[in-house]
């Protein structure tokens, strides 16, 4: 006797159960492809963005476009936000999103925002009878498009377990970092480290140039010695040693200076709140903050080496 396999459901149910609907607010460079990956995974996605082109692209990807955030959240088991900053998340939550979603809906904020704002957002969600997580990402627009993001998640165990299948449709690695705000904390700590490391790697190349040491020789030694790190081994700030690094494409693509400056600004706020000195983190925030006001703001953050070279030239002349 042959058995007929059960027909695939038209849409994948979201873990907590009921409707299988996910609301997605913020369909920009990151949110657009993330929402498209949820559709591809079989979820029914209702979404909203203030920008018409973002809505049009989402429609093409199979997303149901709503007239406002509240309409997107109606009947949704999971509500994802991917917005520019904390103020957008808090105002969207309080401006109708929390009220419109069903009781017990799971709110997942994937934006990179201040830790204090992340905790406020969770408190507001809990006060409205909803569940909530902070789940910022790393992996950039390539990771968002390819569904290979890393999610750093803060919140209760049961809520993280419920969110996992949804996050797995958009990412490759899900790390539960601790309670509310711990995901944002991990993101800020990591990016402060990354910003400092990139400046260190760039300074080493500039010093090598002045000592007559070739870039290839420095790379060959340091990429396998104690100086190795992602900023050197993967995102090398000079063209040549790592053919895929943005330096080989005139610093186009990659992780923009403006975003690094934003993340270091958030890290500085956290340093101030904790009364921490952290001189290198603060200096990195200043270096990238200055760079973000120039025409290099859109370039990959490894372009910082060009500023260091210019500073070296200025110092030599004076
Ligand atoms: P983006 O500017 O491309 O997209 C943000 C979108 O939010 C825009 O389409 C905008 O119209 C929409 N928006 C703003 N306010 C809104 C509101 N009230 N209601 C509905 N839509 C609204 O930004 P992005 O690059 O997609 O980044 C989003 C978040 O992800 C940011 O917090 C950023 O720091 C973080 N992030 C970005 C990257 C990256 O490489 N771009 C990487 C990691 C994390």
PDB file of C-alpha atoms in Angstrom, residues 20-290:
ATOM      1  CA  UNK A  20       0.889  32.077  10.670  1.00  0.00           C
ATOM      2  CA  UNK A  21       1.107  35.802  10.024  1.00  0.00           C
ATOM      3  CA  UNK A  22       4.234  37.897  10.565  1.00  0.00           C
ATOM      4  CA  UNK A  23       4.114  41.713  10.581  1.00  0.00           C
ATOM      5  CA  UNK A  24       7.266  43.456   9.333  1.00  0.00           C
ATOM      6  CA  UNK A  25       7.848  47.189   9.864  1.00  0.00           C
ATOM      7  CA  UNK A  26      10.795  48.854   8.091  1.00  0.00           C
ATOM      8  CA  UNK A  27      11.585  47.491   4.623  1.00  0.00           C
ATOM      9  CA  UNK A  28      14.893  49.260   3.930  1.00  0.00           C
ATOM     10  CA  UNK A  29      18.244  47.846   2.873  1.00  0.00           C
ATOM     11  CA  UNK A  30      18.046  45.199   5.594  1.00  0.00           C
ATOM     12  CA  UNK A  31      14.317  44.789   6.274  1.00  0.00           C
ATOM     13  CA  UNK A  32      13.349  44.432   2.603  1.00  0.00           C
ATOM     14  CA  UNK A  33      15.427  41.301   1.925  1.00  0.00           C
ATOM     15  CA  UNK A  34      14.693  39.900   5.414  1.00  0.00           C
ATOM     16  CA  UNK A  35      10.940  40.115   4.775  1.00  0.00           C
ATOM     17  CA  UNK A  36      11.457  38.516   1.350  1.00  0.00           C
ATOM     18  CA  UNK A  37      13.261  35.592   3.000  1.00  0.00           C
ATOM     19  CA  UNK A  38      10.327  35.084   5.379  1.00  0.00           C
ATOM     20  CA  UNK A  39       7.994  34.877   2.379  1.00  0.00           C
ATOM     21  CA  UNK A  40      10.386  32.419   0.712  1.00  0.00           C
ATOM     22  CA  UNK A  41      10.325  30.274   3.868  1.00  0.00           C
ATOM     23  CA  UNK A  42       6.550  30.038   3.641  1.00  0.00           C
ATOM     24  CA  UNK A  43       5.391  32.686   6.080  1.00  0.00           C
ATOM     25  CA  UNK A  44       2.561  35.100   5.319  1.00  0.00           C
ATOM     26  CA  UNK A  45       4.116  38.562   5.754  1.00  0.00           C
ATOM     27  CA  UNK A  46       2.133  41.801   6.248  1.00  0.00           C
ATOM     28  CA  UNK A  47       4.445  44.800   6.106  1.00  0.00           C
ATOM     29  CA  UNK A  48       4.675  48.563   6.270  1.00  0.00           C
ATOM     30  CA  UNK A  49       7.290  51.216   5.483  1.00  0.00           C
ATOM     31  CA  UNK A  50       6.985  55.000   5.139  1.00  0.00           C
ATOM     32  CA  UNK A  51       8.769  54.905   1.755  1.00  0.00           C
ATOM     33  CA  UNK A  52       6.761  53.969  -1.343  1.00  0.00           C
ATOM     34  CA  UNK A  53       9.729  52.392  -3.226  1.00  0.00           C
ATOM     35  CA  UNK A  54      10.346  50.064  -0.270  1.00  0.00           C
ATOM     36  CA  UNK A  55       6.676  49.033  -0.327  1.00  0.00           C
ATOM     37  CA  UNK A  56       6.770  48.418  -4.076  1.00  0.00           C
ATOM     38  CA  UNK A  57       9.860  46.177  -3.784  1.00  0.00           C
ATOM     39  CA  UNK A  58       8.217  44.249  -0.923  1.00  0.00           C
ATOM     40  CA  UNK A  59       5.051  43.760  -2.973  1.00  0.00           C
ATOM     41  CA  UNK A  60       7.168  42.284  -5.772  1.00  0.00           C
ATOM     42  CA  UNK A  61       8.701  39.880  -3.248  1.00  0.00           C
ATOM     43  CA  UNK A  62       5.276  38.531  -2.246  1.00  0.00           C
ATOM     44  CA  UNK A  63       4.718  40.623   0.889  1.00  0.00           C
ATOM     45  CA  UNK A  64       1.223  41.921   1.632  1.00  0.00           C
ATOM     46  CA  UNK A  65       1.584  45.672   1.969  1.00  0.00           C
ATOM     47  CA  UNK A  66      -0.431  47.463   4.689  1.00  0.00           C
ATOM     48  CA  UNK A  67      -1.539  51.091   4.819  1.00  0.00           C
ATOM     49  CA  UNK A  68       0.078  51.651   8.228  1.00  0.00           C
ATOM     50  CA  UNK A  69       1.994  49.787  10.916  1.00  0.00           C
ATOM     51  CA  UNK A  70      -1.143  49.002  12.921  1.00  0.00           C
ATOM     52  CA  UNK A  71      -2.839  47.373   9.942  1.00  0.00           C
ATOM     53  CA  UNK A  72       0.264  45.232   9.365  1.00  0.00           C
ATOM     54  CA  UNK A  73       0.154  44.014  12.982  1.00  0.00           C
ATOM     55  CA  UNK A  74      -3.518  43.074  12.985  1.00  0.00           C
ATOM     56  CA  UNK A  75      -3.823  39.287  13.405  1.00  0.00           C
ATOM     57  CA  UNK A  76      -0.027  38.779  13.490  1.00  0.00           C
ATOM     58  CA  UNK A  77       1.602  36.258  15.849  1.00  0.00           C
ATOM     59  CA  UNK A  78       5.015  37.850  15.386  1.00  0.00           C
ATOM     60  CA  UNK A  79       5.825  41.550  14.823  1.00  0.00           C
ATOM     61  CA  UNK A  80       9.322  42.378  13.537  1.00  0.00           C
ATOM     62  CA  UNK A  81      10.753  45.911  13.396  1.00  0.00           C
ATOM     63  CA  UNK A  82      13.873  46.882  11.385  1.00  0.00           C
ATOM     64  CA  UNK A  83      14.090  50.655  11.812  1.00  0.00           C
ATOM     65  CA  UNK A  84      16.860  53.277  11.811  1.00  0.00           C
ATOM     66  CA  UNK A  85      17.058  54.180  15.531  1.00  0.00           C
ATOM     67  CA  UNK A  86      15.533  53.767  18.993  1.00  0.00           C
ATOM     68  CA  UNK A  87      13.180  56.721  18.640  1.00  0.00           C
ATOM     69  CA  UNK A  88      11.596  55.125  15.571  1.00  0.00           C
ATOM     70  CA  UNK A  89      11.080  51.833  17.403  1.00  0.00           C
ATOM     71  CA  UNK A  90       9.585  53.465  20.507  1.00  0.00           C
ATOM     72  CA  UNK A  91       7.300  55.797  18.551  1.00  0.00           C
ATOM     73  CA  UNK A  92       6.133  52.977  16.269  1.00  0.00           C
ATOM     74  CA  UNK A  93       5.445  50.709  19.266  1.00  0.00           C
ATOM     75  CA  UNK A  94       3.465  53.407  21.103  1.00  0.00           C
ATOM     76  CA  UNK A  95       1.902  54.823  17.933  1.00  0.00           C
ATOM     77  CA  UNK A  96      -0.498  51.917  17.394  1.00  0.00           C
ATOM     78  CA  UNK A  97       1.654  48.841  16.765  1.00  0.00           C
ATOM     79  CA  UNK A  98       1.401  47.413  20.279  1.00  0.00           C
ATOM     80  CA  UNK A  99      -2.344  48.069  20.487  1.00  0.00           C
ATOM     81  CA  UNK A 100      -3.091  46.566  17.073  1.00  0.00           C
ATOM     82  CA  UNK A 101      -1.318  43.221  17.584  1.00  0.00           C
ATOM     83  CA  UNK A 102      -3.194  40.335  19.252  1.00  0.00           C
ATOM     84  CA  UNK A 103      -2.626  39.638  22.965  1.00  0.00           C
ATOM     85  CA  UNK A 104       0.545  37.610  23.499  1.00  0.00           C
ATOM     86  CA  UNK A 105       2.014  38.481  20.075  1.00  0.00           C
ATOM     87  CA  UNK A 106       5.799  38.214  19.998  1.00  0.00           C
ATOM     88  CA  UNK A 107       7.582  41.508  19.187  1.00  0.00           C
ATOM     89  CA  UNK A 108      11.124  41.147  17.808  1.00  0.00           C
ATOM     90  CA  UNK A 109      13.104  44.342  17.289  1.00  0.00           C
ATOM     91  CA  UNK A 110      16.028  43.683  14.926  1.00  0.00           C
ATOM     92  CA  UNK A 111      17.124  47.341  14.624  1.00  0.00           C
ATOM     93  CA  UNK A 112      20.439  48.431  16.153  1.00  0.00           C
ATOM     94  CA  UNK A 113      19.440  50.768  18.988  1.00  0.00           C
ATOM     95  CA  UNK A 114      20.547  52.005  22.390  1.00  0.00           C
ATOM     96  CA  UNK A 115      20.404  49.340  25.139  1.00  0.00           C
ATOM     97  CA  UNK A 116      18.238  51.610  27.320  1.00  0.00           C
ATOM     98  CA  UNK A 117      15.779  52.152  24.429  1.00  0.00           C
ATOM     99  CA  UNK A 118      15.695  48.387  23.788  1.00  0.00           C
ATOM    100  CA  UNK A 119      14.702  47.799  27.417  1.00  0.00           C
ATOM    101  CA  UNK A 120      12.068  50.561  27.225  1.00  0.00           C
ATOM    102  CA  UNK A 121      10.586  48.927  24.120  1.00  0.00           C
ATOM    103  CA  UNK A 122      10.375  45.563  25.889  1.00  0.00           C
ATOM    104  CA  UNK A 123       8.769  47.150  28.964  1.00  0.00           C
ATOM    105  CA  UNK A 124       6.177  48.884  26.773  1.00  0.00           C
ATOM    106  CA  UNK A 125       5.409  45.590  25.029  1.00  0.00           C
ATOM    107  CA  UNK A 126       5.028  43.734  28.327  1.00  0.00           C
ATOM    108  CA  UNK A 127       2.787  46.495  29.700  1.00  0.00           C
ATOM    109  CA  UNK A 128       0.576  46.034  26.623  1.00  0.00           C
ATOM    110  CA  UNK A 129       0.321  42.282  27.227  1.00  0.00           C
ATOM    111  CA  UNK A 130       2.779  41.300  24.489  1.00  0.00           C
ATOM    112  CA  UNK A 131       6.039  39.307  24.507  1.00  0.00           C
ATOM    113  CA  UNK A 132       9.227  40.995  23.295  1.00  0.00           C
ATOM    114  CA  UNK A 133      12.854  40.409  22.325  1.00  0.00           C
ATOM    115  CA  UNK A 134      15.744  42.552  21.137  1.00  0.00           C
ATOM    116  CA  UNK A 135      17.476  40.781  18.246  1.00  0.00           C
ATOM    117  CA  UNK A 136      19.950  43.014  16.366  1.00  0.00           C
ATOM    118  CA  UNK A 137      21.911  41.469  13.533  1.00  0.00           C
ATOM    119  CA  UNK A 138      25.322  41.360  11.976  1.00  0.00           C
ATOM    120  CA  UNK A 139      26.092  40.281   8.434  1.00  0.00           C
ATOM    121  CA  UNK A 140      25.044  43.405   6.541  1.00  0.00           C
ATOM    122  CA  UNK A 141      22.936  43.583   3.424  1.00  0.00           C
ATOM    123  CA  UNK A 142      24.629  40.500   1.938  1.00  0.00           C
ATOM    124  CA  UNK A 143      23.647  38.473   4.995  1.00  0.00           C
ATOM    125  CA  UNK A 144      20.114  39.897   4.859  1.00  0.00           C
ATOM    126  CA  UNK A 145      19.767  38.923   1.193  1.00  0.00           C
ATOM    127  CA  UNK A 146      21.341  35.480   1.524  1.00  0.00           C
ATOM    128  CA  UNK A 147      19.566  34.649   4.810  1.00  0.00           C
ATOM    129  CA  UNK A 148      22.891  34.249   6.610  1.00  0.00           C
ATOM    130  CA  UNK A 149      22.551  36.913   9.325  1.00  0.00           C
ATOM    131  CA  UNK A 150      23.714  36.393  12.887  1.00  0.00           C
ATOM    132  CA  UNK A 151      21.037  37.351  15.453  1.00  0.00           C
ATOM    133  CA  UNK A 152      22.117  38.465  18.927  1.00  0.00           C
ATOM    134  CA  UNK A 153      19.030  37.955  21.055  1.00  0.00           C
ATOM    135  CA  UNK A 154      17.999  39.279  24.457  1.00  0.00           C
ATOM    136  CA  UNK A 155      14.907  38.093  26.311  1.00  0.00           C
ATOM    137  CA  UNK A 156      13.208  35.206  28.108  1.00  0.00           C
ATOM    138  CA  UNK A 157      14.101  31.602  27.185  1.00  0.00           C
ATOM    139  CA  UNK A 158      10.572  30.674  26.099  1.00  0.00           C
ATOM    140  CA  UNK A 159      10.276  33.735  23.851  1.00  0.00           C
ATOM    141  CA  UNK A 160      13.668  33.075  22.241  1.00  0.00           C
ATOM    142  CA  UNK A 161      12.625  29.448  21.600  1.00  0.00           C
ATOM    143  CA  UNK A 162       9.385  30.671  20.012  1.00  0.00           C
ATOM    144  CA  UNK A 163      11.278  33.147  17.809  1.00  0.00           C
ATOM    145  CA  UNK A 164      13.963  30.696  16.689  1.00  0.00           C
ATOM    146  CA  UNK A 165      12.242  29.216  13.580  1.00  0.00           C
ATOM    147  CA  UNK A 166      11.356  32.713  12.356  1.00  0.00           C
ATOM    148  CA  UNK A 167      14.899  33.992  12.895  1.00  0.00           C
ATOM    149  CA  UNK A 168      16.335  30.863  11.250  1.00  0.00           C
ATOM    150  CA  UNK A 169      14.425  31.785   8.085  1.00  0.00           C
ATOM    151  CA  UNK A 170      16.515  34.995   7.927  1.00  0.00           C
ATOM    152  CA  UNK A 171      19.800  33.956   9.496  1.00  0.00           C
ATOM    153  CA  UNK A 172      22.343  31.228  10.046  1.00  0.00           C
ATOM    154  CA  UNK A 173      23.304  31.792  13.661  1.00  0.00           C
ATOM    155  CA  UNK A 174      21.044  32.684  16.590  1.00  0.00           C
ATOM    156  CA  UNK A 175      22.819  33.518  19.853  1.00  0.00           C
ATOM    157  CA  UNK A 176      20.759  33.954  23.022  1.00  0.00           C
ATOM    158  CA  UNK A 177      22.876  36.534  24.855  1.00  0.00           C
ATOM    159  CA  UNK A 178      20.819  36.954  28.054  1.00  0.00           C
ATOM    160  CA  UNK A 179      17.860  39.001  29.275  1.00  0.00           C
ATOM    161  CA  UNK A 180      16.291  42.086  27.678  1.00  0.00           C
ATOM    162  CA  UNK A 181      18.883  44.381  26.103  1.00  0.00           C
ATOM    163  CA  UNK A 182      21.606  41.705  26.060  1.00  0.00           C
ATOM    164  CA  UNK A 183      21.365  41.356  22.259  1.00  0.00           C
ATOM    165  CA  UNK A 184      21.958  45.087  21.777  1.00  0.00           C
ATOM    166  CA  UNK A 185      24.744  44.978  24.365  1.00  0.00           C
ATOM    167  CA  UNK A 186      26.506  42.202  22.423  1.00  0.00           C
ATOM    168  CA  UNK A 187      26.147  44.128  19.170  1.00  0.00           C
ATOM    169  CA  UNK A 188      27.617  47.328  20.649  1.00  0.00           C
ATOM    170  CA  UNK A 189      30.522  45.528  22.337  1.00  0.00           C
ATOM    171  CA  UNK A 190      31.337  43.613  19.149  1.00  0.00           C
ATOM    172  CA  UNK A 191      31.214  46.675  16.914  1.00  0.00           C
ATOM    173  CA  UNK A 192      33.286  48.783  19.301  1.00  0.00           C
ATOM    174  CA  UNK A 193      35.896  46.011  19.182  1.00  0.00           C
ATOM    175  CA  UNK A 194      35.649  45.862  15.384  1.00  0.00           C
ATOM    176  CA  UNK A 195      36.022  49.642  14.995  1.00  0.00           C
ATOM    177  CA  UNK A 196      39.122  49.672  17.213  1.00  0.00           C
ATOM    178  CA  UNK A 197      40.592  46.633  15.416  1.00  0.00           C
ATOM    179  CA  UNK A 198      40.164  48.162  11.974  1.00  0.00           C
ATOM    180  CA  UNK A 199      41.984  51.326  13.016  1.00  0.00           C
ATOM    181  CA  UNK A 200      44.756  49.154  14.503  1.00  0.00           C
ATOM    182  CA  UNK A 201      45.098  47.113  11.312  1.00  0.00           C
ATOM    183  CA  UNK A 202      45.129  50.275   9.178  1.00  0.00           C
ATOM    184  CA  UNK A 203      47.793  51.874  11.385  1.00  0.00           C
ATOM    185  CA  UNK A 204      49.947  48.754  11.046  1.00  0.00           C
ATOM    186  CA  UNK A 205      49.783  48.986   7.219  1.00  0.00           C
ATOM    187  CA  UNK A 206      50.616  52.703   7.293  1.00  0.00           C
ATOM    188  CA  UNK A 207      53.595  52.009   9.585  1.00  0.00           C
ATOM    189  CA  UNK A 208      54.717  49.167   7.296  1.00  0.00           C
ATOM    190  CA  UNK A 209      54.590  51.534   4.309  1.00  0.00           C
ATOM    191  CA  UNK A 210      56.807  54.041   6.110  1.00  0.00           C
ATOM    192  CA  UNK A 211      59.264  51.262   7.109  1.00  0.00           C
ATOM    193  CA  UNK A 212      59.485  49.952   3.532  1.00  0.00           C
ATOM    194  CA  UNK A 213      57.752  46.674   4.445  1.00  0.00           C
ATOM    195  CA  UNK A 214      55.463  45.352   1.679  1.00  0.00           C
ATOM    196  CA  UNK A 215      51.734  44.955   2.318  1.00  0.00           C
ATOM    197  CA  UNK A 216      51.954  41.315   1.225  1.00  0.00           C
ATOM    198  CA  UNK A 217      54.728  40.562   3.734  1.00  0.00           C
ATOM    199  CA  UNK A 218      52.850  42.205   6.608  1.00  0.00           C
ATOM    200  CA  UNK A 219      49.679  40.306   5.658  1.00  0.00           C
ATOM    201  CA  UNK A 220      51.491  36.983   5.357  1.00  0.00           C
ATOM    202  CA  UNK A 221      52.980  37.374   8.815  1.00  0.00           C
ATOM    203  CA  UNK A 222      50.135  38.991  10.767  1.00  0.00           C
ATOM    204  CA  UNK A 223      47.216  37.058   9.239  1.00  0.00           C
ATOM    205  CA  UNK A 224      48.600  33.867  10.767  1.00  0.00           C
ATOM    206  CA  UNK A 225      50.362  35.406  13.769  1.00  0.00           C
ATOM    207  CA  UNK A 226      49.060  37.172  16.847  1.00  0.00           C
ATOM    208  CA  UNK A 227      47.792  40.193  14.903  1.00  0.00           C
ATOM    209  CA  UNK A 228      45.146  38.133  13.083  1.00  0.00           C
ATOM    210  CA  UNK A 229      41.533  39.310  13.278  1.00  0.00           C
ATOM    211  CA  UNK A 230      38.514  39.710  10.949  1.00  0.00           C
ATOM    212  CA  UNK A 231      39.515  43.289  10.086  1.00  0.00           C
ATOM    213  CA  UNK A 232      42.813  41.968   8.705  1.00  0.00           C
ATOM    214  CA  UNK A 233      42.075  38.428   7.518  1.00  0.00           C
ATOM    215  CA  UNK A 234      38.689  39.055   5.851  1.00  0.00           C
ATOM    216  CA  UNK A 235      38.192  42.806   5.440  1.00  0.00           C
ATOM    217  CA  UNK A 236      41.813  43.768   4.741  1.00  0.00           C
ATOM    218  CA  UNK A 237      41.970  47.580   4.249  1.00  0.00           C
ATOM    219  CA  UNK A 238      44.514  47.437   1.388  1.00  0.00           C
ATOM    220  CA  UNK A 239      43.785  45.891  -2.035  1.00  0.00           C
ATOM    221  CA  UNK A 240      45.577  42.657  -2.923  1.00  0.00           C
ATOM    222  CA  UNK A 241      46.032  40.279   0.017  1.00  0.00           C
ATOM    223  CA  UNK A 242      42.302  39.444   0.343  1.00  0.00           C
ATOM    224  CA  UNK A 243      40.760  39.794  -3.144  1.00  0.00           C
ATOM    225  CA  UNK A 244      37.177  39.903  -1.801  1.00  0.00           C
ATOM    226  CA  UNK A 245      37.716  42.772   0.650  1.00  0.00           C
ATOM    227  CA  UNK A 246      36.038  46.142  -0.173  1.00  0.00           C
ATOM    228  CA  UNK A 247      39.485  47.783  -0.584  1.00  0.00           C
ATOM    229  CA  UNK A 248      39.689  45.969  -3.947  1.00  0.00           C
ATOM    230  CA  UNK A 249      36.532  47.787  -5.143  1.00  0.00           C
ATOM    231  CA  UNK A 250      37.504  51.267  -4.051  1.00  0.00           C
ATOM    232  CA  UNK A 251      35.804  50.639  -0.689  1.00  0.00           C
ATOM    233  CA  UNK A 252      32.343  50.193  -2.231  1.00  0.00           C
ATOM    234  CA  UNK A 253      29.892  47.794  -0.534  1.00  0.00           C
ATOM    235  CA  UNK A 254      30.709  46.306   2.847  1.00  0.00           C
ATOM    236  CA  UNK A 255      29.887  47.985   6.177  1.00  0.00           C
ATOM    237  CA  UNK A 256      29.447  51.727   5.696  1.00  0.00           C
ATOM    238  CA  UNK A 257      31.391  54.296   7.720  1.00  0.00           C
ATOM    239  CA  UNK A 258      28.068  55.964   8.646  1.00  0.00           C
ATOM    240  CA  UNK A 259      26.764  52.744  10.220  1.00  0.00           C
ATOM    241  CA  UNK A 260      30.011  52.172  12.117  1.00  0.00           C
ATOM    242  CA  UNK A 261      29.807  55.771  13.372  1.00  0.00           C
ATOM    243  CA  UNK A 262      26.211  55.171  14.478  1.00  0.00           C
ATOM    244  CA  UNK A 263      27.128  51.985  16.375  1.00  0.00           C
ATOM    245  CA  UNK A 264      30.137  53.630  18.036  1.00  0.00           C
ATOM    246  CA  UNK A 265      27.894  56.545  19.039  1.00  0.00           C
ATOM    247  CA  UNK A 266      25.596  54.030  20.766  1.00  0.00           C
ATOM    248  CA  UNK A 267      28.635  52.403  22.391  1.00  0.00           C
ATOM    249  CA  UNK A 268      29.780  55.820  23.654  1.00  0.00           C
ATOM    250  CA  UNK A 269      26.340  56.432  25.185  1.00  0.00           C
ATOM    251  CA  UNK A 270      26.663  53.094  26.976  1.00  0.00           C
ATOM    252  CA  UNK A 271      30.226  53.935  28.105  1.00  0.00           C
ATOM    253  CA  UNK A 272      28.970  57.234  29.540  1.00  0.00           C
ATOM    254  CA  UNK A 273      26.050  55.516  31.283  1.00  0.00           C
ATOM    255  CA  UNK A 274      28.452  53.016  32.857  1.00  0.00           C
ATOM    256  CA  UNK A 275      31.015  55.697  33.790  1.00  0.00           C
ATOM    257  CA  UNK A 276      33.677  53.854  31.778  1.00  0.00           C
ATOM    258  CA  UNK A 277      36.836  55.433  30.387  1.00  0.00           C
ATOM    259  CA  UNK A 278      37.501  53.139  27.417  1.00  0.00           C
ATOM    260  CA  UNK A 279      39.879  55.568  25.652  1.00  0.00           C
ATOM    261  CA  UNK A 280      40.230  53.475  22.483  1.00  0.00           C
ATOM    262  CA  UNK A 281      36.480  53.022  22.038  1.00  0.00           C
ATOM    263  CA  UNK A 282      35.941  56.759  22.447  1.00  0.00           C
ATOM    264  CA  UNK A 283      38.760  57.567  20.032  1.00  0.00           C
ATOM    265  CA  UNK A 284      37.359  55.134  17.466  1.00  0.00           C
ATOM    266  CA  UNK A 285      33.943  56.811  17.847  1.00  0.00           C
ATOM    267  CA  UNK A 286      35.567  60.182  17.178  1.00  0.00           C
ATOM    268  CA  UNK A 287      37.559  58.942  14.170  1.00  0.00           C
ATOM    269  CA  UNK A 288      34.510  57.339  12.526  1.00  0.00           C
ATOM    270  CA  UNK A 289      32.228  60.216  13.587  1.00  0.00           C
ATOM    271  CA  UNK A 290      34.521  62.656  11.762  1.00  0.00           C
TER     272      UNK A 290
END
